[in-house]
mmCIF file of C-alpha atoms and ligand atoms in Angstrom:
data_model
loop_
_atom_site.group_PDB
_atom_site.id
_atom_site.type_symbol
_atom_site.label_atom_id
_atom_site.label_comp_id
_atom_site.label_asym_id
_atom_site.label_seq_id
_atom_site.Cartn_x
_atom_site.Cartn_y
_atom_site.Cartn_z
ATOM 1 C CA MET A 1 4.731 12.955 -16.082
ATOM 2 C CA LYS A 2 2.227 10.512 -17.583
ATOM 3 C CA ILE A 3 0.719 7.955 -15.252
ATOM 4 C CA ALA A 4 2.346 4.959 -17.372
ATOM 5 C CA THR A 5 5.648 6.294 -16.942
ATOM 6 C CA LYS A 6 5.027 7.582 -13.332
ATOM 7 C CA TYR A 7 3.960 4.006 -12.379
ATOM 8 C CA ILE A 8 7.186 2.651 -13.998
ATOM 9 C CA HIS A 9 9.575 4.881 -12.056
ATOM 10 C CA ALA A 10 7.478 5.941 -8.981
ATOM 11 C CA GLY A 11 9.892 5.420 -5.581
ATOM 12 C CA THR A 12 12.815 3.390 -7.256
ATOM 13 C CA THR A 13 16.438 4.646 -8.190
ATOM 14 C CA PRO A 14 19.158 2.144 -8.805
ATOM 15 C CA ASP A 15 20.264 1.119 -5.516
ATOM 16 C CA PRO A 16 23.148 2.971 -4.159
ATOM 17 C CA SER A 17 25.659 -0.102 -3.087
ATOM 18 C CA THR A 18 25.258 -1.974 -6.211
ATOM 19 C CA GLY A 19 23.610 0.028 -9.023
ATOM 20 C CA ALA A 20 20.662 -2.631 -8.795
ATOM 21 C CA ILE A 21 17.644 -1.691 -10.951
ATOM 22 C CA MET A 22 15.179 -2.960 -8.797
ATOM 23 C CA THR A 23 14.976 -1.716 -5.100
ATOM 24 C CA PRO A 24 16.730 -4.621 -2.914
ATOM 25 C CA ILE A 25 14.772 -6.460 -0.244
ATOM 26 C CA TYR A 26 16.573 -4.998 3.029
ATOM 27 C CA GLN A 27 15.751 -7.809 5.158
ATOM 28 C CA THR A 28 17.150 -6.764 8.502
ATOM 29 C CA SER A 29 16.024 -5.523 11.685
ATOM 30 C CA THR A 30 18.532 -3.065 12.801
ATOM 31 C CA TYR A 31 21.289 -1.053 11.275
ATOM 32 C CA VAL A 32 25.102 -0.251 12.472
ATOM 33 C CA GLN A 33 25.657 3.200 13.862
ATOM 34 C CA GLU A 34 29.274 4.677 13.482
ATOM 35 C CA ALA A 35 28.540 6.223 17.016
ATOM 36 C CA PRO A 36 25.310 6.920 18.816
ATOM 37 C CA SER A 37 23.013 8.741 17.254
ATOM 38 C CA VAL A 38 25.501 9.181 14.510
ATOM 39 C CA ASN A 39 23.885 6.726 11.381
ATOM 40 C CA LYS A 40 22.773 6.839 7.990
ATOM 41 C CA GLY A 41 19.069 7.758 8.745
ATOM 42 C CA TYR A 42 18.726 4.125 9.742
ATOM 43 C CA GLU A 43 18.228 2.840 13.218
ATOM 44 C CA TYR A 44 15.888 0.024 13.451
ATOM 45 C CA ALA A 45 13.674 -1.361 11.162
ATOM 46 C CA ARG A 46 10.258 -0.724 12.749
ATOM 47 C CA SER A 47 10.999 3.199 12.499
ATOM 48 C CA GLN A 48 13.098 2.956 8.652
ATOM 49 C CA ASN A 49 13.413 0.520 6.199
ATOM 50 C CA PRO A 50 14.849 1.254 2.744
ATOM 51 C CA THR A 51 12.492 -1.070 1.019
ATOM 52 C CA ARG A 52 9.707 0.637 2.571
ATOM 53 C CA HIS A 53 10.825 3.904 1.994
ATOM 54 C CA ALA A 54 10.991 3.424 -1.648
ATOM 55 C CA LEU A 55 7.566 2.221 -1.466
ATOM 56 C CA GLU A 56 6.533 4.860 0.717
ATOM 57 C CA GLU A 57 7.747 7.211 -2.153
ATOM 58 C CA ALA A 58 5.894 5.325 -4.956
ATOM 59 C CA TYR A 59 2.386 5.691 -2.748
ATOM 60 C CA ALA A 60 3.345 9.452 -2.306
ATOM 61 C CA GLN A 61 3.449 9.861 -6.259
ATOM 62 C CA LEU A 62 0.712 7.407 -7.609
ATOM 63 C CA GLU A 63 -2.062 9.713 -5.522
ATOM 64 C CA ASN A 64 -0.116 12.934 -6.496
ATOM 65 C CA GLY A 65 0.877 13.454 -2.544
ATOM 66 C CA LYS A 66 3.901 14.753 -0.857
ATOM 67 C CA PHE A 67 3.972 11.563 1.645
ATOM 68 C CA GLY A 68 3.104 8.199 1.701
ATOM 69 C CA LEU A 69 3.429 5.491 4.642
ATOM 70 C CA ALA A 70 3.009 1.658 4.149
ATOM 71 C CA PHE A 71 1.121 -0.271 7.045
ATOM 72 C CA SER A 72 0.380 -4.109 7.717
ATOM 73 C CA SER A 73 -2.371 -4.182 6.044
ATOM 74 C CA GLY A 74 -5.419 -1.868 5.073
ATOM 75 C CA VAL A 75 -7.375 -2.404 8.256
ATOM 76 C CA ALA A 76 -3.804 -1.338 10.016
ATOM 77 C CA ALA A 77 -3.826 2.010 8.116
ATOM 78 C CA THR A 78 -7.105 2.767 8.808
ATOM 79 C CA ASP A 79 -6.608 1.692 12.595
ATOM 80 C CA ALA A 80 -3.557 4.471 12.309
ATOM 81 C CA VAL A 81 -6.148 7.315 10.986
ATOM 82 C CA ILE A 82 -8.518 6.717 13.930
ATOM 83 C CA LYS A 83 -5.637 6.579 16.582
ATOM 84 C CA LEU A 84 -5.544 10.594 15.266
ATOM 85 C CA LEU A 85 -8.645 10.851 17.578
ATOM 86 C CA SER A 86 -9.348 10.912 21.258
ATOM 87 C CA PRO A 87 -12.252 9.984 23.338
ATOM 88 C CA GLY A 88 -15.541 12.186 22.719
ATOM 89 C CA ASP A 89 -14.567 12.773 18.811
ATOM 90 C CA GLU A 90 -16.761 11.873 16.596
ATOM 91 C CA VAL A 91 -16.097 10.452 12.912
ATOM 92 C CA ILE A 92 -19.299 10.721 10.544
ATOM 93 C CA THR A 93 -18.846 7.851 7.860
ATOM 94 C CA ALA A 94 -20.968 5.787 5.644
ATOM 95 C CA LYS A 95 -23.486 3.192 5.715
ATOM 96 C CA ASP A 96 -22.498 1.359 3.277
ATOM 97 C CA MET A 97 -18.915 0.300 3.552
ATOM 98 C CA TYR A 98 -16.345 -2.582 3.472
ATOM 99 C CA GLY A 99 -17.499 -4.951 6.365
ATOM 100 C CA GLY A 100 -13.936 -5.036 8.179
ATOM 101 C CA THR A 101 -13.704 -0.907 8.596
ATOM 102 C CA TYR A 102 -17.426 -1.164 10.104
ATOM 103 C CA ARG A 103 -16.186 -3.845 12.617
ATOM 104 C CA LEU A 104 -12.857 -1.927 13.361
ATOM 105 C CA PHE A 105 -15.151 1.329 14.118
ATOM 106 C CA SER A 106 -18.174 -0.447 15.967
ATOM 107 C CA LYS A 107 -16.363 -3.188 17.911
ATOM 108 C CA ILE A 108 -12.918 -1.669 18.703
ATOM 109 C CA PHE A 109 -12.947 2.018 18.642
ATOM 110 C CA GLU A 110 -16.310 2.548 19.978
ATOM 111 C CA LYS A 111 -15.371 0.973 23.350
ATOM 112 C CA PHE A 112 -12.432 3.678 23.426
ATOM 113 C CA GLY A 113 -15.154 6.328 23.420
ATOM 114 C CA ILE A 114 -14.594 7.308 19.880
ATOM 115 C CA GLN A 115 -18.106 8.101 18.252
ATOM 116 C CA PHE A 116 -19.584 6.697 14.713
ATOM 117 C CA THR A 117 -22.427 8.415 12.859
ATOM 118 C CA TYR A 118 -23.558 6.515 9.584
ATOM 119 C CA VAL A 119 -25.176 8.355 7.101
ATOM 120 C CA ASP A 120 -25.908 7.808 3.308
ATOM 121 C CA THR A 121 -22.958 9.671 1.909
ATOM 122 C CA THR A 122 -24.026 9.405 -1.568
ATOM 123 C CA ASP A 123 -25.857 12.742 -0.590
ATOM 124 C CA PRO A 124 -23.280 14.790 0.752
ATOM 125 C CA LYS A 125 -26.185 17.236 2.423
ATOM 126 C CA ASN A 126 -26.457 13.908 4.907
ATOM 127 C CA ILE A 127 -22.962 14.673 5.889
ATOM 128 C CA GLN A 128 -23.380 18.378 6.489
ATOM 129 C CA ASP A 129 -26.641 17.652 8.426
ATOM 130 C CA ALA A 130 -24.679 15.167 10.667
ATOM 131 C CA ILE A 131 -21.733 17.428 11.476
ATOM 132 C CA SER A 132 -21.604 18.636 15.251
ATOM 133 C CA ALA A 133 -18.719 20.134 17.002
ATOM 134 C CA LYS A 134 -17.362 16.574 18.043
ATOM 135 C CA THR A 135 -16.560 16.233 14.289
ATOM 136 C CA LYS A 136 -13.097 15.631 13.699
ATOM 137 C CA LEU A 137 -12.828 13.159 10.664
ATOM 138 C CA LEU A 138 -15.476 12.372 7.706
ATOM 139 C CA TRP A 139 -14.572 8.840 6.242
ATOM 140 C CA ILE A 140 -15.726 8.026 2.987
ATOM 141 C CA GLU A 141 -15.299 5.293 0.751
ATOM 142 C CA THR A 142 -16.401 5.554 -2.802
ATOM 143 C CA PRO A 143 -17.133 3.498 -4.934
ATOM 144 C CA THR A 144 -18.255 1.461 -2.041
ATOM 145 C CA ASN A 145 -18.030 -2.142 -1.355
ATOM 146 C CA PRO A 146 -19.869 -3.794 -3.099
ATOM 147 C CA LEU A 147 -22.769 -1.889 -3.815
ATOM 148 C CA MET A 148 -20.856 0.249 -5.849
ATOM 149 C CA ASN A 149 -22.186 3.423 -4.850
ATOM 150 C CA ILE A 150 -20.661 6.866 -5.441
ATOM 151 C CA THR A 151 -19.929 9.808 -2.916
ATOM 152 C CA ASP A 152 -18.959 13.365 -4.557
ATOM 153 C CA ILE A 153 -15.164 13.540 -3.266
ATOM 154 C CA ALA A 154 -15.007 17.614 -4.066
ATOM 155 C CA ALA A 155 -18.347 18.107 -2.658
ATOM 156 C CA VAL A 156 -17.620 16.376 0.740
ATOM 157 C CA SER A 157 -14.030 17.912 0.794
ATOM 158 C CA ALA A 158 -15.298 21.497 0.835
ATOM 159 C CA ILE A 159 -17.949 20.367 3.915
ATOM 160 C CA ALA A 160 -14.873 19.093 5.594
ATOM 161 C CA LYS A 161 -12.988 22.379 4.911
ATOM 162 C CA ALA A 162 -15.773 24.479 5.824
ATOM 163 C CA ASN A 163 -16.431 22.732 9.115
ATOM 164 C CA HIS A 164 -12.480 22.096 9.979
ATOM 165 C CA THR A 165 -12.432 18.462 9.883
ATOM 166 C CA LEU A 166 -10.395 15.934 8.142
ATOM 167 C CA LEU A 167 -11.487 13.995 5.050
ATOM 168 C CA CYS A 168 -10.118 10.356 4.657
ATOM 169 C CA VAL A 169 -11.142 8.714 1.361
ATOM 170 C CA ASP A 170 -10.769 4.619 1.101
ATOM 171 C CA ASN A 171 -9.776 4.787 -2.297
ATOM 172 C CA THR A 172 -9.220 1.122 -2.681
ATOM 173 C CA PHE A 173 -12.201 0.079 -5.442
ATOM 174 C CA ALA A 174 -10.770 2.669 -7.479
ATOM 175 C CA SER A 175 -6.996 2.670 -7.359
ATOM 176 C CA PRO A 176 -4.902 5.464 -7.808
ATOM 177 C CA TYR A 177 -5.046 4.771 -11.498
ATOM 178 C CA LEU A 178 -8.747 5.899 -11.855
ATOM 179 C CA GLN A 179 -9.362 8.379 -9.062
ATOM 180 C CA ASN A 180 -6.827 10.915 -7.176
ATOM 181 C CA PRO A 181 -8.987 12.268 -4.047
ATOM 182 C CA LEU A 182 -6.312 14.576 -2.688
ATOM 183 C CA ASP A 183 -6.474 16.001 -6.044
ATOM 184 C CA LEU A 184 -9.897 16.935 -4.917
ATOM 185 C CA GLY A 185 -9.340 18.253 -1.429
ATOM 186 C CA ALA A 186 -9.096 15.146 0.772
ATOM 187 C CA ASP A 187 -6.779 15.316 3.357
ATOM 188 C CA ILE A 188 -5.871 11.331 3.540
ATOM 189 C CA VAL A 189 -6.391 8.834 0.791
ATOM 190 C CA MET A 190 -6.372 5.150 2.251
ATOM 191 C CA HIS A 191 -5.719 2.065 0.423
ATOM 192 C CA SER A 192 -5.781 -1.899 0.764
ATOM 193 C CA ALA A 193 -2.543 -2.267 -1.030
ATOM 194 C CA THR A 194 -3.484 -6.120 -0.851
ATOM 195 C CA LYS A 195 -6.023 -5.087 -4.225
ATOM 196 C CA TYR A 196 -5.272 -3.216 -7.087
ATOM 197 C CA LEU A 197 -1.682 -2.076 -5.863
ATOM 198 C CA GLY A 198 -0.125 -5.442 -5.242
ATOM 199 C CA GLY A 199 -2.514 -6.665 -7.929
ATOM 200 C CA HIS A 200 -1.478 -10.352 -7.424
ATOM 201 C CA SER A 201 -3.239 -12.035 -4.588
ATOM 202 C CA ASP A 202 0.006 -12.860 -2.933
ATOM 203 C CA VAL A 203 0.741 -9.693 -0.430
ATOM 204 C CA ILE A 204 -1.426 -8.040 2.795
ATOM 205 C CA GLN A 205 -0.694 -4.321 2.983
ATOM 206 C CA GLY A 206 -2.324 -1.078 3.434
ATOM 207 C CA ALA A 207 -1.168 2.334 2.408
ATOM 208 C CA LEU A 208 -2.127 6.093 3.785
ATOM 209 C CA MET A 209 -0.861 9.399 1.743
ATOM 210 C CA MET A 210 -1.144 12.719 2.371
ATOM 211 C CA ASN A 211 0.561 16.615 1.589
ATOM 212 C CA ASP A 212 0.031 18.236 4.946
ATOM 213 C CA PRO A 213 3.890 17.753 6.898
ATOM 214 C CA ALA A 214 2.192 17.640 10.370
ATOM 215 C CA LEU A 215 -0.336 15.392 9.274
ATOM 216 C CA ARG A 216 2.669 13.355 8.049
ATOM 217 C CA GLU A 217 4.375 13.746 11.518
ATOM 218 C CA GLN A 218 1.201 12.455 13.480
ATOM 219 C CA LEU A 219 0.574 9.236 11.318
ATOM 220 C CA TYR A 220 4.450 8.506 11.002
ATOM 221 C CA PHE A 221 4.487 8.843 14.773
ATOM 222 C CA ILE A 222 1.590 6.265 15.261
ATOM 223 C CA GLN A 223 3.111 4.075 12.516
ATOM 224 C CA LYS A 224 6.431 3.443 14.662
ATOM 225 C CA SER A 225 4.813 3.558 17.981
ATOM 226 C CA CYS A 226 2.063 1.125 17.307
ATOM 227 C CA GLY A 227 4.273 -0.715 14.882
ATOM 228 C CA ALA A 228 2.038 -2.148 12.255
ATOM 229 C CA VAL A 229 4.461 -2.314 9.629
ATOM 230 C CA PRO A 230 4.899 -4.281 6.577
ATOM 231 C CA GLY A 231 8.209 -6.316 6.016
ATOM 232 C CA PRO A 232 10.792 -5.477 3.495
ATOM 233 C CA MET A 233 9.748 -8.793 1.367
ATOM 234 C CA ASP A 234 5.841 -7.174 1.288
ATOM 235 C CA CYS A 235 7.047 -3.646 0.312
ATOM 236 C CA PHE A 236 9.061 -5.578 -2.310
ATOM 237 C CA LEU A 237 6.288 -7.089 -3.808
ATOM 238 C CA VAL A 238 4.115 -4.136 -4.074
ATOM 239 C CA LEU A 239 6.637 -2.030 -5.624
ATOM 240 C CA ARG A 240 6.903 -4.843 -8.250
ATOM 241 C CA GLY A 241 3.046 -5.003 -8.278
ATOM 242 C CA ILE A 242 2.777 -1.005 -8.775
ATOM 243 C CA LYS A 243 4.721 -1.143 -12.148
ATOM 244 C CA THR A 244 2.028 -2.809 -14.183
ATOM 245 C CA LEU A 245 -1.129 -0.962 -12.491
ATOM 246 C CA HIS A 246 -1.871 1.034 -15.438
ATOM 247 C CA LEU A 247 -1.708 -2.061 -17.638
ATOM 248 C CA ARG A 248 -3.966 -4.450 -15.586
ATOM 249 C CA MET A 249 -6.215 -1.145 -14.771
ATOM 250 C CA GLN A 250 -6.475 -0.734 -18.556
ATOM 251 C CA ARG A 251 -7.560 -4.320 -18.893
ATOM 252 C CA HIS A 252 -9.764 -4.841 -15.606
ATOM 253 C CA CYS A 253 -11.906 -1.787 -16.917
ATOM 254 C CA GLU A 254 -12.424 -3.506 -20.475
ATOM 255 C CA ASN A 255 -13.269 -6.850 -19.166
ATOM 256 C CA GLY A 256 -15.552 -4.946 -16.452
ATOM 257 C CA LYS A 257 -17.386 -2.693 -19.075
ATOM 258 C CA THR A 258 -18.117 -5.929 -21.437
ATOM 259 C CA ILE A 259 -19.058 -8.126 -18.382
ATOM 260 C CA ALA A 260 -21.314 -5.496 -16.912
ATOM 261 C CA HIS A 261 -23.023 -5.079 -20.281
ATOM 262 C CA TRP A 262 -23.116 -8.784 -20.762
ATOM 263 C CA LEU A 263 -24.726 -9.948 -17.497
ATOM 264 C CA ARG A 264 -27.316 -6.996 -17.706
ATOM 265 C CA GLN A 265 -28.676 -8.190 -20.904
ATOM 266 C CA HIS A 266 -28.839 -12.049 -19.284
ATOM 267 C CA PRO A 267 -32.307 -13.729 -19.157
ATOM 268 C CA LYS A 268 -31.363 -14.861 -15.299
ATOM 269 C CA VAL A 269 -30.059 -11.492 -14.175
ATOM 270 C CA ALA A 270 -32.427 -8.975 -11.910
ATOM 271 C CA LYS A 271 -29.892 -6.171 -11.567
ATOM 272 C CA VAL A 272 -26.565 -5.234 -11.862
ATOM 273 C CA TYR A 273 -24.630 -2.791 -9.914
ATOM 274 C CA TRP A 274 -21.831 -1.117 -11.687
ATOM 275 C CA CYS A 275 -21.082 2.619 -11.954
ATOM 276 C CA GLY A 276 -20.486 2.955 -15.384
ATOM 277 C CA PHE A 277 -23.828 2.392 -16.219
ATOM 278 C CA GLU A 278 -25.383 5.738 -17.874
ATOM 279 C CA ASP A 279 -28.649 5.176 -15.569
ATOM 280 C CA HIS A 280 -26.499 4.564 -12.543
ATOM 281 C CA PRO A 281 -27.874 7.019 -9.720
ATOM 282 C CA SER A 282 -24.353 8.715 -9.704
ATOM 283 C CA TYR A 283 -23.040 8.134 -13.213
ATOM 284 C CA ALA A 284 -22.372 11.828 -13.389
ATOM 285 C CA ILE A 285 -20.358 12.050 -10.552
ATOM 286 C CA ALA A 286 -18.468 8.746 -11.152
ATOM 287 C CA LYS A 287 -17.805 10.343 -15.060
ATOM 288 C CA LYS A 288 -16.532 13.510 -13.094
ATOM 289 C CA GLN A 289 -14.126 12.150 -10.600
ATOM 290 C CA MET A 290 -12.898 8.617 -11.933
ATOM 291 C CA ARG A 291 -10.842 8.179 -15.307
ATOM 292 C CA ASP A 292 -12.658 5.055 -15.959
ATOM 293 C CA PHE A 293 -15.450 2.861 -14.056
ATOM 294 C CA GLY A 294 -13.090 -0.265 -13.231
ATOM 295 C CA GLY A 295 -13.472 -4.183 -13.078
ATOM 296 C CA MET A 296 -15.808 -4.652 -9.730
ATOM 297 C CA LEU A 297 -19.864 -5.294 -10.005
ATOM 298 C CA SER A 298 -22.641 -7.068 -8.292
ATOM 299 C CA PHE A 299 -25.470 -8.570 -9.030
ATOM 300 C CA GLU A 300 -28.671 -10.122 -8.437
ATOM 301 C CA LEU A 301 -30.144 -13.206 -9.980
ATOM 302 C CA LYS A 302 -34.168 -13.012 -10.968
ATOM 303 C CA ASP A 303 -34.419 -16.356 -8.537
ATOM 304 C CA GLU A 304 -34.071 -14.998 -5.454
ATOM 305 C CA SER A 305 -33.715 -18.235 -3.393
ATOM 306 C CA MET A 306 -30.403 -18.789 -1.519
ATOM 307 C CA GLU A 307 -30.356 -22.289 -3.586
ATOM 308 C CA ALA A 308 -30.002 -19.922 -6.709
ATOM 309 C CA ALA A 309 -27.204 -17.925 -5.726
ATOM 310 C CA LYS A 310 -25.465 -20.901 -3.935
ATOM 311 C CA LYS A 311 -25.388 -22.911 -7.133
ATOM 312 C CA LEU A 312 -23.507 -19.902 -8.979
ATOM 313 C CA LEU A 313 -21.255 -19.556 -6.479
ATOM 314 C CA SER A 314 -20.055 -22.795 -6.725
ATOM 315 C CA SER A 315 -20.316 -23.691 -10.482
ATOM 316 C CA THR A 316 -17.719 -21.123 -11.817
ATOM 317 C CA LYS A 317 -14.705 -22.822 -12.953
ATOM 318 C CA LEU A 318 -12.399 -19.672 -13.486
ATOM 319 C CA PHE A 319 -14.030 -17.267 -11.108
ATOM 320 C CA ALA A 320 -12.570 -18.619 -7.766
ATOM 321 C CA LEU A 321 -14.490 -18.545 -4.899
ATOM 322 C CA ALA A 322 -12.845 -16.406 -2.711
ATOM 323 C CA GLU A 323 -12.745 -12.886 -0.275
ATOM 324 C CA SER A 324 -10.229 -10.117 -1.783
ATOM 325 C CA LEU A 325 -10.271 -8.226 -5.090
ATOM 326 C CA GLY A 326 -7.798 -6.356 -7.323
ATOM 327 C CA GLY A 327 -5.860 -9.461 -8.647
ATOM 328 C CA VAL A 328 -5.097 -10.852 -11.835
ATOM 329 C CA GLU A 329 -7.381 -13.361 -11.538
ATOM 330 C CA SER A 330 -11.114 -13.189 -11.305
ATOM 331 C CA LEU A 331 -12.839 -14.095 -8.181
ATOM 332 C CA ILE A 332 -16.375 -14.262 -7.373
ATOM 333 C CA ASN A 333 -17.710 -13.469 -4.108
ATOM 334 C CA HIS A 334 -20.888 -13.998 -1.521
ATOM 335 C CA PRO A 335 -20.712 -10.823 0.634
ATOM 336 C CA ALA A 336 -23.576 -11.047 2.962
ATOM 337 C CA SER A 337 -21.764 -14.604 4.246
ATOM 338 C CA MET A 338 -18.082 -13.438 3.379
ATOM 339 C CA THR A 339 -16.686 -9.986 3.363
ATOM 340 C CA HIS A 340 -19.635 -8.433 4.844
ATOM 341 C CA ALA A 341 -20.398 -10.986 7.485
ATOM 342 C CA SER A 342 -19.484 -8.539 9.874
ATOM 343 C CA ILE A 343 -22.331 -6.256 9.136
ATOM 344 C CA PRO A 344 -25.495 -7.195 11.359
ATOM 345 C CA ARG A 345 -28.069 -8.555 8.994
ATOM 346 C CA ALA A 346 -30.930 -6.203 9.537
ATOM 347 C CA GLN A 347 -28.190 -3.037 9.085
ATOM 348 C CA ARG A 348 -27.151 -4.724 5.681
ATOM 349 C CA ILE A 349 -30.268 -5.319 4.329
ATOM 350 C CA ALA A 350 -31.474 -1.937 5.041
ATOM 351 C CA ASN A 351 -28.280 -0.779 3.404
ATOM 352 C CA GLY A 352 -29.611 -2.569 0.635
ATOM 353 C CA LEU A 353 -27.142 -5.430 0.652
ATOM 354 C CA SER A 354 -29.356 -8.672 0.135
ATOM 355 C CA ASP A 355 -28.651 -12.065 1.158
ATOM 356 C CA THR A 356 -28.080 -13.208 -2.352
ATOM 357 C CA LEU A 357 -26.222 -10.315 -3.701
ATOM 358 C CA ILE A 358 -23.181 -11.544 -5.547
ATOM 359 C CA ARG A 359 -19.675 -9.593 -6.317
ATOM 360 C CA LEU A 360 -17.461 -9.728 -8.953
ATOM 361 C CA SER A 361 -13.753 -9.078 -9.195
ATOM 362 C CA ILE A 362 -13.131 -9.097 -12.650
ATOM 363 C CA GLY A 363 -9.354 -10.005 -13.385
ATOM 364 C CA VAL A 364 -7.261 -9.723 -16.211
ATOM 365 C CA GLU A 365 -8.200 -12.719 -18.233
ATOM 366 C CA ASP A 366 -9.605 -13.232 -21.605
ATOM 367 C CA VAL A 367 -12.887 -11.984 -21.581
ATOM 368 C CA ASP A 368 -14.537 -14.502 -23.893
ATOM 369 C CA ASP A 369 -13.234 -17.170 -21.517
ATOM 370 C CA LEU A 370 -14.823 -15.448 -18.599
ATOM 371 C CA ILE A 371 -18.218 -14.745 -20.238
ATOM 372 C CA GLU A 372 -18.316 -18.212 -21.196
ATOM 373 C CA ASP A 373 -17.260 -19.438 -17.630
ATOM 374 C CA LEU A 374 -20.359 -17.261 -15.994
ATOM 375 C CA ASN A 375 -22.674 -18.479 -18.984
ATOM 376 C CA ASN A 376 -21.906 -21.976 -17.836
ATOM 377 C CA ALA A 377 -22.720 -21.668 -14.426
ATOM 378 C CA LEU A 378 -26.030 -19.094 -15.153
ATOM 379 C CA ASN A 379 -27.552 -21.765 -17.036
HETATM 380 C C1 PLP B 1 -9.731 -5.155 1.788
HETATM 381 C C2 PLP B 1 -10.065 -3.831 2.008
HETATM 382 C C3 PLP B 1 -9.862 -3.041 3.193
HETATM 383 C C4 PLP B 1 -9.026 -3.595 4.224
HETATM 384 O O1 PLP B 1 -7.546 -3.793 3.814
HETATM 385 P P1 PLP B 1 -6.926 -4.990 4.142
HETATM 386 O O2 PLP B 1 -5.656 -5.348 3.541
HETATM 387 O O3 PLP B 1 -7.589 -6.528 3.781
HETATM 388 O O4 PLP B 1 -6.591 -5.185 5.747
HETATM 389 C C5 PLP B 1 -10.228 -2.038 3.192
HETATM 390 N N1 PLP B 1 -11.131 -1.381 2.286
HETATM 391 C C6 PLP B 1 -11.809 -1.920 1.380
HETATM 392 C C7 PLP B 1 -12.550 -1.003 0.324
HETATM 393 C C8 PLP B 1 -11.332 -3.273 1.027
HETATM 394 O O5 PLP B 1 -11.731 -3.726 -0.043
#
């Protein structure tokens, strides 16, 4: 089935009680049973909910996986994956990644005895060299937030298989429309559904997709035991968002491409980070594993002062200054003080994330209006 058809129908079947074409919001905490343990497969809503179930089916289909699981946020989904591990186990992960993931690894899980080794994953050899007998999980993000670095998913999954470790890919930036890591050999895909999947800046949610039934059982056990489940209204919002994912992504990609090229030739702009430029260091890999290049980009001004960055950040009118990304409206963000403030400054700078880097989440407005807004703010 082609993507457009799949996204419209994924997970939703007419409701058996009324024929409602859209899955109802089953706002209930419990289900009446005929006799102890004689029921319709629903006992208690932390464990099962029909709205969530429909969404989890959709999640599986979006990533060409057998199973999907929904969590109350992207970081709750990440938290569940790390809970597969035991004290003494090691995770090899990227130096350059979402600040909240780094905070969860370094400030929460390290104290429970899980070890994290941070390498430059854009060269898979660095992962291979870091692997030890304790390595149980490889965690990568591609493209990275906010520097748009690309890691070769197929190459890393070959390393994971050869060394009997799991590979989880944070696919938030690409969305399932652009990239499907399970098809490239990953064991688990993670999404912050808050971003492109929800797509309308009105819900916080996370997703995991996988193929292995045993892995699904372990993650489902963690989901119900730890309880970071989304409510039915939030599941409904993401189910609804998914139906237009392909339409939104087409426009995000078109607008992203136009603005990336426009910014690059602007006299006040020093550097644009966008993985669709043919001279991007990993362009060939991006082209191989992604269907298009998305609507996220970052840039630096020629004027490296904080005043210049701050002036721009507060001068746009259509681009709202806000954290988050992937919604229909365009956002402008200052990673050093906002989304990535939880990474220590020295480390952030060493990873290439400067104090004055500006990140854009290009929305689906008319691109001429977006360019006019940026142009006014830059001048
Ligand atoms: C936002 C984000 C997360 C965290 O998701 P939440 O839904 O905010 O908990 C993880 N990874 C990436 C790449 C993100 O952008």
